[in-house]
Amino acid sequence: MPLSPEQQAEIDELRTQTSPTLRATVPGMEAHLYRAYDVLDHGFIRVIDYMGDDSAICQAARVSYGKGTKSVQNDEGLIRYLMRHWHSTPFEMCEIKLHVKLPVFVARQWIRHRTANVNEYSARYSILDREFYIPAPEHVNAQSVVNNQGRGGVLEGAEAARVLEILKSDSNRAYDNYEAMISTDGPDGPQDGLARELARMNLPSNIYTQWYWKVDLHNLFHFLRLRADKHAQYEIRVYADAICKVVADWVPAAYGAFEDYRLGGATMSGKALDCVRRMIAGEEVTQETSGMSKGEWREFMGVIG
């Protein structure tokens, strides 16, 4: 269970406290505040704070006072125009702050998105919990033979069981040694204990960490476009999927445009567009006559079905 009864009680207490405000609020987002949504076996995401809504995007684009006189339909049309033409600044007017609990190896992927503010749990100051990500059997895959950074088929039977046992035993052995190194109770009596900042180096990358992650909507959409994609690694994609559900309730018009133009859309190269035009004209186009590499052609065919 990602949250202890004490942590859940603290969240429940926070949700009973309300304050009047003049700033924009979104009922759907207010319902998400502080709630923890489980991800993987021990992880979660929860909204700590947010700023702005769909109207804030339009207000910034028009540089107007208040909500202006435009209708909801006009606002949605403007947002779709901004998304369609890759405008970014109006979306930067909205921000969200998330509390995320995630495995270290997922955090290392996540932190590649550098346009955010991050404060991570300190393993120099505090002792990490004995919590490791162990994949479910259906997510234990072989290496892909066509994608060097992807997965192939699911491992079966004895091989899958052996891999899972290795993951569990190595994780627990590493944590046992971590505890032994930092302990002041040695096997032969009192000892100084190794500094936490040194002992943490022995922990595996599937141990869980936590951070606060604050990002504006434009850069959040960029994160989601890459990490909610079906080709993203499963362990980070499930976090992106959980965030997508929250964002859809926060800025429904902006998320709808994002879903249409980014998640559901595709960008084509000049060569790809030329192939589409030739196909529409009735020409039979092959990889050899397309001017594309085999990898490009495979991706192109995946887009056009």
mmCIF file of C-alpha atoms in Angstrom:
data_model
loop_
_atom_site.group_PDB
_atom_site.id
_atom_site.type_symbol
_atom_site.label_atom_id
_atom_site.label_comp_id
_atom_site.label_asym_id
_atom_site.label_seq_id
_atom_site.Cartn_x
_atom_site.Cartn_y
_atom_site.Cartn_z
ATOM 1 C CA MET A 1 0.000 0.000 0.000
ATOM 2 C CA PRO A 2 1.646 3.310 -1.104
ATOM 3 C CA LEU A 3 0.212 5.329 1.811
ATOM 4 C CA SER A 4 0.278 4.384 5.470
ATOM 5 C CA PRO A 5 -2.877 4.924 7.601
ATOM 6 C CA GLU A 6 -1.104 7.882 9.245
ATOM 7 C CA GLN A 7 -0.323 9.505 5.881
ATOM 8 C CA GLN A 8 -3.899 8.995 4.679
ATOM 9 C CA ALA A 9 -5.217 10.551 7.888
ATOM 10 C CA GLU A 10 -2.997 13.594 7.297
ATOM 11 C CA ILE A 11 -4.356 13.964 3.750
ATOM 12 C CA ASP A 12 -7.931 13.614 4.987
ATOM 13 C CA GLU A 13 -7.275 16.367 7.532
ATOM 14 C CA LEU A 14 -5.838 18.660 4.842
ATOM 15 C CA ARG A 15 -8.918 18.146 2.695
ATOM 16 C CA THR A 16 -11.190 19.376 5.504
ATOM 17 C CA GLN A 17 -9.442 22.762 5.580
ATOM 18 C CA THR A 18 -10.783 25.343 3.124
ATOM 19 C CA SER A 19 -10.063 29.048 2.593
ATOM 20 C CA PRO A 20 -11.973 31.678 0.575
ATOM 21 C CA THR A 21 -10.058 33.008 -2.447
ATOM 22 C CA LEU A 22 -10.478 35.431 -5.334
ATOM 23 C CA ARG A 23 -8.167 33.491 -7.635
ATOM 24 C CA ALA A 24 -9.439 31.125 -10.304
ATOM 25 C CA THR A 25 -10.344 27.660 -9.070
ATOM 26 C CA VAL A 26 -11.480 24.580 -10.963
ATOM 27 C CA PRO A 27 -14.010 22.236 -9.279
ATOM 28 C CA GLY A 28 -12.514 19.187 -10.976
ATOM 29 C CA MET A 29 -9.046 20.092 -9.739
ATOM 30 C CA GLU A 30 -10.253 20.957 -6.253
ATOM 31 C CA ALA A 31 -11.543 17.369 -6.058
ATOM 32 C CA HIS A 32 -8.008 16.128 -6.806
ATOM 33 C CA LEU A 33 -6.150 18.301 -4.293
ATOM 34 C CA TYR A 34 -3.988 16.250 -1.909
ATOM 35 C CA ARG A 35 -5.533 12.916 -2.970
ATOM 36 C CA ALA A 36 -2.937 10.228 -3.641
ATOM 37 C CA TYR A 37 -3.441 8.083 -6.749
ATOM 38 C CA ASP A 38 -1.623 4.754 -6.685
ATOM 39 C CA VAL A 39 0.947 4.080 -9.397
ATOM 40 C CA LEU A 40 2.979 0.851 -9.691
ATOM 41 C CA ASP A 41 3.345 -1.198 -6.508
ATOM 42 C CA HIS A 42 4.399 1.485 -3.997
ATOM 43 C CA GLY A 43 4.207 4.762 -5.936
ATOM 44 C CA PHE A 44 1.677 7.548 -6.233
ATOM 45 C CA ILE A 45 1.006 11.031 -7.589
ATOM 46 C CA ARG A 46 -0.947 13.747 -5.812
ATOM 47 C CA VAL A 47 -1.700 17.387 -6.564
ATOM 48 C CA ILE A 48 -0.302 19.798 -3.976
ATOM 49 C CA ASP A 49 -1.241 23.069 -5.685
ATOM 50 C CA TYR A 50 -2.172 24.556 -9.049
ATOM 51 C CA MET A 51 -2.549 27.956 -10.704
ATOM 52 C CA GLY A 52 -4.731 28.982 -13.635
ATOM 53 C CA ASP A 53 -7.352 27.323 -15.813
ATOM 54 C CA ASP A 54 -8.504 27.319 -19.447
ATOM 55 C CA SER A 55 -9.577 30.966 -19.212
ATOM 56 C CA ALA A 56 -6.117 31.953 -17.941
ATOM 57 C CA ILE A 57 -4.635 30.623 -21.188
ATOM 58 C CA CYS A 58 -7.027 32.738 -23.250
ATOM 59 C CA GLN A 59 -6.607 35.746 -20.996
ATOM 60 C CA ALA A 60 -2.838 35.622 -21.527
ATOM 61 C CA ALA A 61 -3.201 35.129 -25.288
ATOM 62 C CA ARG A 62 -5.496 38.144 -25.564
ATOM 63 C CA VAL A 63 -3.703 40.091 -22.806
ATOM 64 C CA SER A 64 -7.168 40.952 -21.502
ATOM 65 C CA TYR A 65 -8.659 42.011 -18.171
ATOM 66 C CA GLY A 66 -10.498 39.300 -16.266
ATOM 67 C CA LYS A 67 -12.297 36.708 -18.337
ATOM 68 C CA GLY A 68 -13.252 39.190 -21.023
ATOM 69 C CA THR A 69 -16.382 38.932 -23.129
ATOM 70 C CA LYS A 70 -15.538 35.864 -25.174
ATOM 71 C CA SER A 71 -17.746 32.768 -24.949
ATOM 72 C CA VAL A 72 -16.604 29.318 -23.884
ATOM 73 C CA GLN A 73 -16.808 28.246 -27.534
ATOM 74 C CA ASN A 74 -14.538 31.116 -28.569
ATOM 75 C CA ASP A 75 -12.110 30.232 -25.787
ATOM 76 C CA GLU A 76 -11.973 26.606 -26.898
ATOM 77 C CA GLY A 77 -11.423 27.665 -30.504
ATOM 78 C CA LEU A 78 -8.577 29.954 -29.461
ATOM 79 C CA ILE A 79 -6.959 27.217 -27.381
ATOM 80 C CA ARG A 80 -7.146 24.797 -30.297
ATOM 81 C CA TYR A 81 -5.579 27.447 -32.560
ATOM 82 C CA LEU A 82 -2.755 27.994 -30.070
ATOM 83 C CA MET A 83 -2.120 24.257 -29.772
ATOM 84 C CA ARG A 84 -2.370 23.690 -33.524
ATOM 85 C CA HIS A 85 0.191 26.383 -34.281
ATOM 86 C CA TRP A 86 2.592 25.415 -31.485
ATOM 87 C CA HIS A 87 2.182 28.583 -29.427
ATOM 88 C CA SER A 88 3.688 28.048 -25.993
ATOM 89 C CA THR A 89 3.632 31.169 -23.797
ATOM 90 C CA PRO A 90 -0.135 31.238 -23.051
ATOM 91 C CA PHE A 91 0.060 27.658 -21.742
ATOM 92 C CA GLU A 92 2.955 28.649 -19.481
ATOM 93 C CA MET A 93 0.522 30.823 -17.482
ATOM 94 C CA CYS A 94 -0.855 27.673 -15.805
ATOM 95 C CA GLU A 95 1.223 25.711 -13.299
ATOM 96 C CA ILE A 96 0.843 22.561 -11.232
ATOM 97 C CA LYS A 97 2.787 21.176 -8.280
ATOM 98 C CA LEU A 98 2.801 17.412 -7.800
ATOM 99 C CA HIS A 99 4.056 15.142 -5.041
ATOM 100 C CA VAL A 100 5.368 11.985 -6.710
ATOM 101 C CA LYS A 101 6.670 8.746 -5.232
ATOM 102 C CA LEU A 102 8.572 6.768 -7.849
ATOM 103 C CA PRO A 103 11.457 4.310 -8.345
ATOM 104 C CA VAL A 104 14.875 5.929 -8.735
ATOM 105 C CA PHE A 105 15.363 4.581 -12.270
ATOM 106 C CA VAL A 106 12.068 6.211 -13.312
ATOM 107 C CA ALA A 107 13.162 9.445 -11.620
ATOM 108 C CA ARG A 108 16.356 9.417 -13.692
ATOM 109 C CA GLN A 109 14.263 9.310 -16.886
ATOM 110 C CA TRP A 110 11.838 11.902 -15.552
ATOM 111 C CA ILE A 111 14.547 14.415 -14.588
ATOM 112 C CA ARG A 112 15.623 14.625 -18.229
ATOM 113 C CA HIS A 113 12.716 17.067 -18.523
ATOM 114 C CA ARG A 114 14.704 19.973 -17.131
ATOM 115 C CA THR A 115 12.060 22.714 -17.480
ATOM 116 C CA ALA A 116 10.574 22.148 -14.031
ATOM 117 C CA ASN A 117 11.319 22.843 -10.374
ATOM 118 C CA VAL A 118 12.219 19.748 -8.354
ATOM 119 C CA ASN A 119 12.918 19.075 -4.694
ATOM 120 C CA GLU A 120 13.720 15.429 -3.930
ATOM 121 C CA TYR A 121 13.718 13.457 -0.691
ATOM 122 C CA SER A 122 17.231 13.602 0.737
ATOM 123 C CA ALA A 123 18.936 10.280 1.370
ATOM 124 C CA ARG A 124 21.819 12.257 2.906
ATOM 125 C CA TYR A 125 19.528 13.500 5.648
ATOM 126 C CA SER A 126 16.932 10.730 5.963
ATOM 127 C CA ILE A 127 16.889 6.938 5.776
ATOM 128 C CA LEU A 128 15.158 5.480 2.730
ATOM 129 C CA ASP A 129 12.353 2.988 3.296
ATOM 130 C CA ARG A 130 12.618 -0.669 2.336
ATOM 131 C CA GLU A 131 10.376 -0.260 -0.719
ATOM 132 C CA PHE A 132 11.393 -1.523 -4.140
ATOM 133 C CA TYR A 133 9.646 -1.688 -7.471
ATOM 134 C CA ILE A 134 9.206 -5.324 -8.486
ATOM 135 C CA PRO A 135 7.403 -5.633 -11.826
ATOM 136 C CA ALA A 136 4.285 -7.735 -12.136
ATOM 137 C CA PRO A 137 4.883 -10.951 -14.135
ATOM 138 C CA GLU A 138 3.076 -9.520 -17.178
ATOM 139 C CA HIS A 139 5.630 -6.694 -17.314
ATOM 140 C CA VAL A 140 8.747 -8.870 -17.252
ATOM 141 C CA ASN A 141 9.808 -8.770 -20.896
ATOM 142 C CA ALA A 142 12.669 -9.849 -23.094
ATOM 143 C CA GLN A 143 14.772 -7.342 -25.018
ATOM 144 C CA SER A 144 13.169 -6.091 -28.228
ATOM 145 C CA VAL A 145 14.882 -7.278 -31.401
ATOM 146 C CA VAL A 146 13.856 -4.171 -33.393
ATOM 147 C CA ASN A 147 14.245 -1.425 -30.768
ATOM 148 C CA ASN A 148 17.420 -1.195 -28.711
ATOM 149 C CA GLN A 149 15.616 0.708 -25.953
ATOM 150 C CA GLY A 150 12.385 -1.275 -25.943
ATOM 151 C CA ARG A 151 10.818 -4.513 -24.777
ATOM 152 C CA GLY A 152 9.904 -7.639 -26.617
ATOM 153 C CA GLY A 153 7.658 -10.520 -25.587
ATOM 154 C CA VAL A 154 6.811 -11.422 -22.000
ATOM 155 C CA LEU A 155 9.148 -13.891 -20.312
ATOM 156 C CA GLU A 156 7.447 -17.141 -19.361
ATOM 157 C CA GLY A 157 7.721 -19.936 -16.814
ATOM 158 C CA ALA A 158 10.991 -20.694 -15.071
ATOM 159 C CA GLU A 159 12.904 -17.823 -16.662
ATOM 160 C CA ALA A 160 10.363 -15.242 -15.475
ATOM 161 C CA ALA A 161 10.317 -16.747 -11.979
ATOM 162 C CA ARG A 162 14.136 -16.725 -11.830
ATOM 163 C CA VAL A 163 14.323 -13.048 -12.885
ATOM 164 C CA LEU A 164 11.723 -11.977 -10.326
ATOM 165 C CA GLU A 165 13.479 -13.893 -7.566
ATOM 166 C CA ILE A 166 16.802 -12.220 -8.465
ATOM 167 C CA LEU A 167 15.183 -8.781 -8.345
ATOM 168 C CA LYS A 168 13.602 -9.444 -4.945
ATOM 169 C CA SER A 169 16.619 -11.091 -3.323
ATOM 170 C CA ASP A 170 19.159 -8.545 -4.623
ATOM 171 C CA SER A 171 16.977 -5.633 -3.495
ATOM 172 C CA ASN A 172 16.556 -6.997 0.021
ATOM 173 C CA ARG A 173 20.207 -8.008 0.346
ATOM 174 C CA ALA A 174 21.310 -4.506 -0.671
ATOM 175 C CA TYR A 175 18.948 -2.958 1.890
ATOM 176 C CA ASP A 176 20.127 -5.339 4.601
ATOM 177 C CA ASN A 177 23.693 -4.156 3.950
ATOM 178 C CA TYR A 178 22.540 -0.518 3.852
ATOM 179 C CA GLU A 179 20.991 -0.910 7.317
ATOM 180 C CA ALA A 180 24.094 -2.708 8.600
ATOM 181 C CA MET A 181 26.416 0.044 7.333
ATOM 182 C CA ILE A 182 24.508 2.962 8.883
ATOM 183 C CA SER A 183 23.704 1.172 12.140
ATOM 184 C CA THR A 184 25.471 2.205 15.331
ATOM 185 C CA ASP A 185 24.935 -1.317 16.681
ATOM 186 C CA GLY A 186 27.696 -3.441 15.187
ATOM 187 C CA PRO A 187 28.097 -7.232 15.340
ATOM 188 C CA ASP A 188 30.805 -6.814 17.996
ATOM 189 C CA GLY A 189 29.293 -3.876 19.883
ATOM 190 C CA PRO A 190 28.771 -0.136 19.279
ATOM 191 C CA GLN A 191 30.140 1.327 16.035
ATOM 192 C CA ASP A 192 30.133 4.772 14.419
ATOM 193 C CA GLY A 193 28.084 3.729 11.388
ATOM 194 C CA LEU A 194 28.727 4.863 7.816
ATOM 195 C CA ALA A 195 27.426 8.290 6.719
ATOM 196 C CA ARG A 196 24.038 8.057 5.025
ATOM 197 C CA GLU A 197 25.329 9.983 2.020
ATOM 198 C CA LEU A 198 27.838 7.184 1.420
ATOM 199 C CA ALA A 199 25.691 4.207 2.387
ATOM 200 C CA ARG A 200 23.000 5.157 -0.161
ATOM 201 C CA MET A 201 25.377 4.359 -3.052
ATOM 202 C CA ASN A 202 24.828 0.658 -2.388
ATOM 203 C CA LEU A 203 21.057 0.803 -2.888
ATOM 204 C CA PRO A 204 19.566 -0.445 -6.189
ATOM 205 C CA SER A 205 17.865 1.886 -8.662
ATOM 206 C CA ASN A 206 14.472 0.240 -8.109
ATOM 207 C CA ILE A 207 14.226 1.688 -4.588
ATOM 208 C CA TYR A 208 11.555 4.360 -4.197
ATOM 209 C CA THR A 209 12.260 8.065 -3.812
ATOM 210 C CA GLN A 210 9.887 11.036 -3.580
ATOM 211 C CA TRP A 211 9.854 14.589 -4.860
ATOM 212 C CA TYR A 212 7.831 17.731 -5.342
ATOM 213 C CA TRP A 213 7.686 18.590 -9.052
ATOM 214 C CA LYS A 214 6.346 21.972 -10.210
ATOM 215 C CA VAL A 215 5.917 22.654 -13.906
ATOM 216 C CA ASP A 216 3.970 24.933 -16.225
ATOM 217 C CA LEU A 217 1.337 23.514 -18.539
ATOM 218 C CA HIS A 218 3.331 23.962 -21.754
ATOM 219 C CA ASN A 219 6.254 21.931 -20.423
ATOM 220 C CA LEU A 220 3.899 19.452 -18.775
ATOM 221 C CA PHE A 221 2.291 18.809 -22.154
ATOM 222 C CA HIS A 222 5.748 18.208 -23.622
ATOM 223 C CA PHE A 223 6.451 15.695 -20.842
ATOM 224 C CA LEU A 224 3.106 13.950 -21.399
ATOM 225 C CA ARG A 225 3.519 13.859 -25.187
ATOM 226 C CA LEU A 226 6.681 11.802 -24.749
ATOM 227 C CA ARG A 227 5.899 9.803 -21.624
ATOM 228 C CA ALA A 228 2.218 8.989 -22.263
ATOM 229 C CA ASP A 229 3.130 7.730 -25.728
ATOM 230 C CA LYS A 230 2.629 4.004 -26.280
ATOM 231 C CA HIS A 231 6.361 3.640 -27.028
ATOM 232 C CA ALA A 232 7.423 5.082 -23.654
ATOM 233 C CA GLN A 233 8.718 2.718 -20.986
ATOM 234 C CA TYR A 234 5.793 1.228 -19.088
ATOM 235 C CA GLU A 235 7.058 2.283 -15.665
ATOM 236 C CA ILE A 236 7.065 5.994 -16.526
ATOM 237 C CA ARG A 237 4.053 5.791 -18.835
ATOM 238 C CA VAL A 238 1.730 4.790 -15.991
ATOM 239 C CA TYR A 239 2.738 7.956 -14.125
ATOM 240 C CA ALA A 240 2.054 10.026 -17.240
ATOM 241 C CA ASP A 241 -1.333 8.328 -17.680
ATOM 242 C CA ALA A 242 -2.277 9.164 -14.091
ATOM 243 C CA ILE A 243 -1.256 12.794 -14.603
ATOM 244 C CA CYS A 244 -3.269 12.952 -17.840
ATOM 245 C CA LYS A 245 -6.447 12.121 -15.906
ATOM 246 C CA VAL A 246 -5.788 14.995 -13.502
ATOM 247 C CA VAL A 247 -4.952 17.496 -16.255
ATOM 248 C CA ALA A 248 -8.144 16.594 -18.146
ATOM 249 C CA ASP A 249 -10.136 17.771 -15.110
ATOM 250 C CA TRP A 250 -7.973 20.871 -14.638
ATOM 251 C CA VAL A 251 -7.925 22.383 -18.156
ATOM 252 C CA PRO A 252 -10.439 20.341 -20.179
ATOM 253 C CA ALA A 253 -10.295 22.527 -23.308
ATOM 254 C CA ALA A 254 -6.491 22.637 -23.357
ATOM 255 C CA TYR A 255 -6.208 18.919 -22.638
ATOM 256 C CA GLY A 256 -8.733 18.135 -25.390
ATOM 257 C CA ALA A 257 -6.637 20.099 -27.879
ATOM 258 C CA PHE A 258 -3.463 18.429 -26.620
ATOM 259 C CA GLU A 259 -5.038 14.990 -26.904
ATOM 260 C CA ASP A 260 -6.138 15.726 -30.462
ATOM 261 C CA TYR A 261 -3.054 17.482 -31.854
ATOM 262 C CA ARG A 262 -0.261 15.872 -29.822
ATOM 263 C CA LEU A 263 -1.244 12.498 -28.357
ATOM 264 C CA GLY A 264 -3.546 11.599 -31.238
ATOM 265 C CA GLY A 265 -1.689 13.471 -33.959
ATOM 266 C CA ALA A 266 1.556 12.848 -35.804
ATOM 267 C CA THR A 267 4.355 14.945 -37.234
ATOM 268 C CA MET A 268 5.573 14.016 -40.701
ATOM 269 C CA SER A 269 8.776 14.847 -42.503
ATOM 270 C CA GLY A 270 8.837 16.414 -45.944
ATOM 271 C CA LYS A 271 9.603 12.988 -47.440
ATOM 272 C CA ALA A 272 6.665 11.436 -45.606
ATOM 273 C CA LEU A 273 4.263 14.117 -46.837
ATOM 274 C CA ASP A 274 5.536 13.611 -50.369
ATOM 275 C CA CYS A 275 4.824 9.878 -50.063
ATOM 276 C CA VAL A 276 1.283 10.577 -48.831
ATOM 277 C CA ARG A 277 0.626 12.877 -51.795
ATOM 278 C CA ARG A 278 1.969 10.249 -54.211
ATOM 279 C CA MET A 279 -0.202 7.557 -52.592
ATOM 280 C CA ILE A 280 -3.299 9.770 -52.844
ATOM 281 C CA ALA A 281 -2.478 10.271 -56.526
ATOM 282 C CA GLY A 282 -2.615 6.494 -56.992
ATOM 283 C CA GLU A 283 1.106 5.740 -57.110
ATOM 284 C CA GLU A 284 2.406 2.605 -55.395
ATOM 285 C CA VAL A 285 5.147 3.759 -53.025
ATOM 286 C CA THR A 286 7.622 1.365 -51.413
ATOM 287 C CA GLN A 287 10.425 1.862 -48.950
ATOM 288 C CA GLU A 288 12.895 1.659 -51.820
ATOM 289 C CA THR A 289 11.153 4.458 -53.758
ATOM 290 C CA SER A 290 10.264 6.579 -50.732
ATOM 291 C CA GLY A 291 13.705 8.005 -50.057
ATOM 292 C CA MET A 292 13.398 6.894 -46.418
ATOM 293 C CA SER A 293 15.542 4.537 -44.378
ATOM 294 C CA LYS A 294 14.029 1.247 -43.214
ATOM 295 C CA GLY A 295 13.480 2.687 -39.734
ATOM 296 C CA GLU A 296 11.786 5.823 -41.086
ATOM 297 C CA TRP A 297 9.599 3.762 -43.393
ATOM 298 C CA ARG A 298 8.560 1.441 -40.571
ATOM 299 C CA GLU A 299 7.534 4.443 -38.431
ATOM 300 C CA PHE A 300 5.757 6.083 -41.374
ATOM 301 C CA MET A 301 3.738 2.948 -42.068
ATOM 302 C CA GLY A 302 2.872 2.784 -38.387
ATOM 303 C CA VAL A 303 1.405 6.310 -38.619
ATOM 304 C CA ILE A 304 -0.678 5.804 -41.762
ATOM 305 C CA GLY A 305 -1.762 2.314 -40.760
#
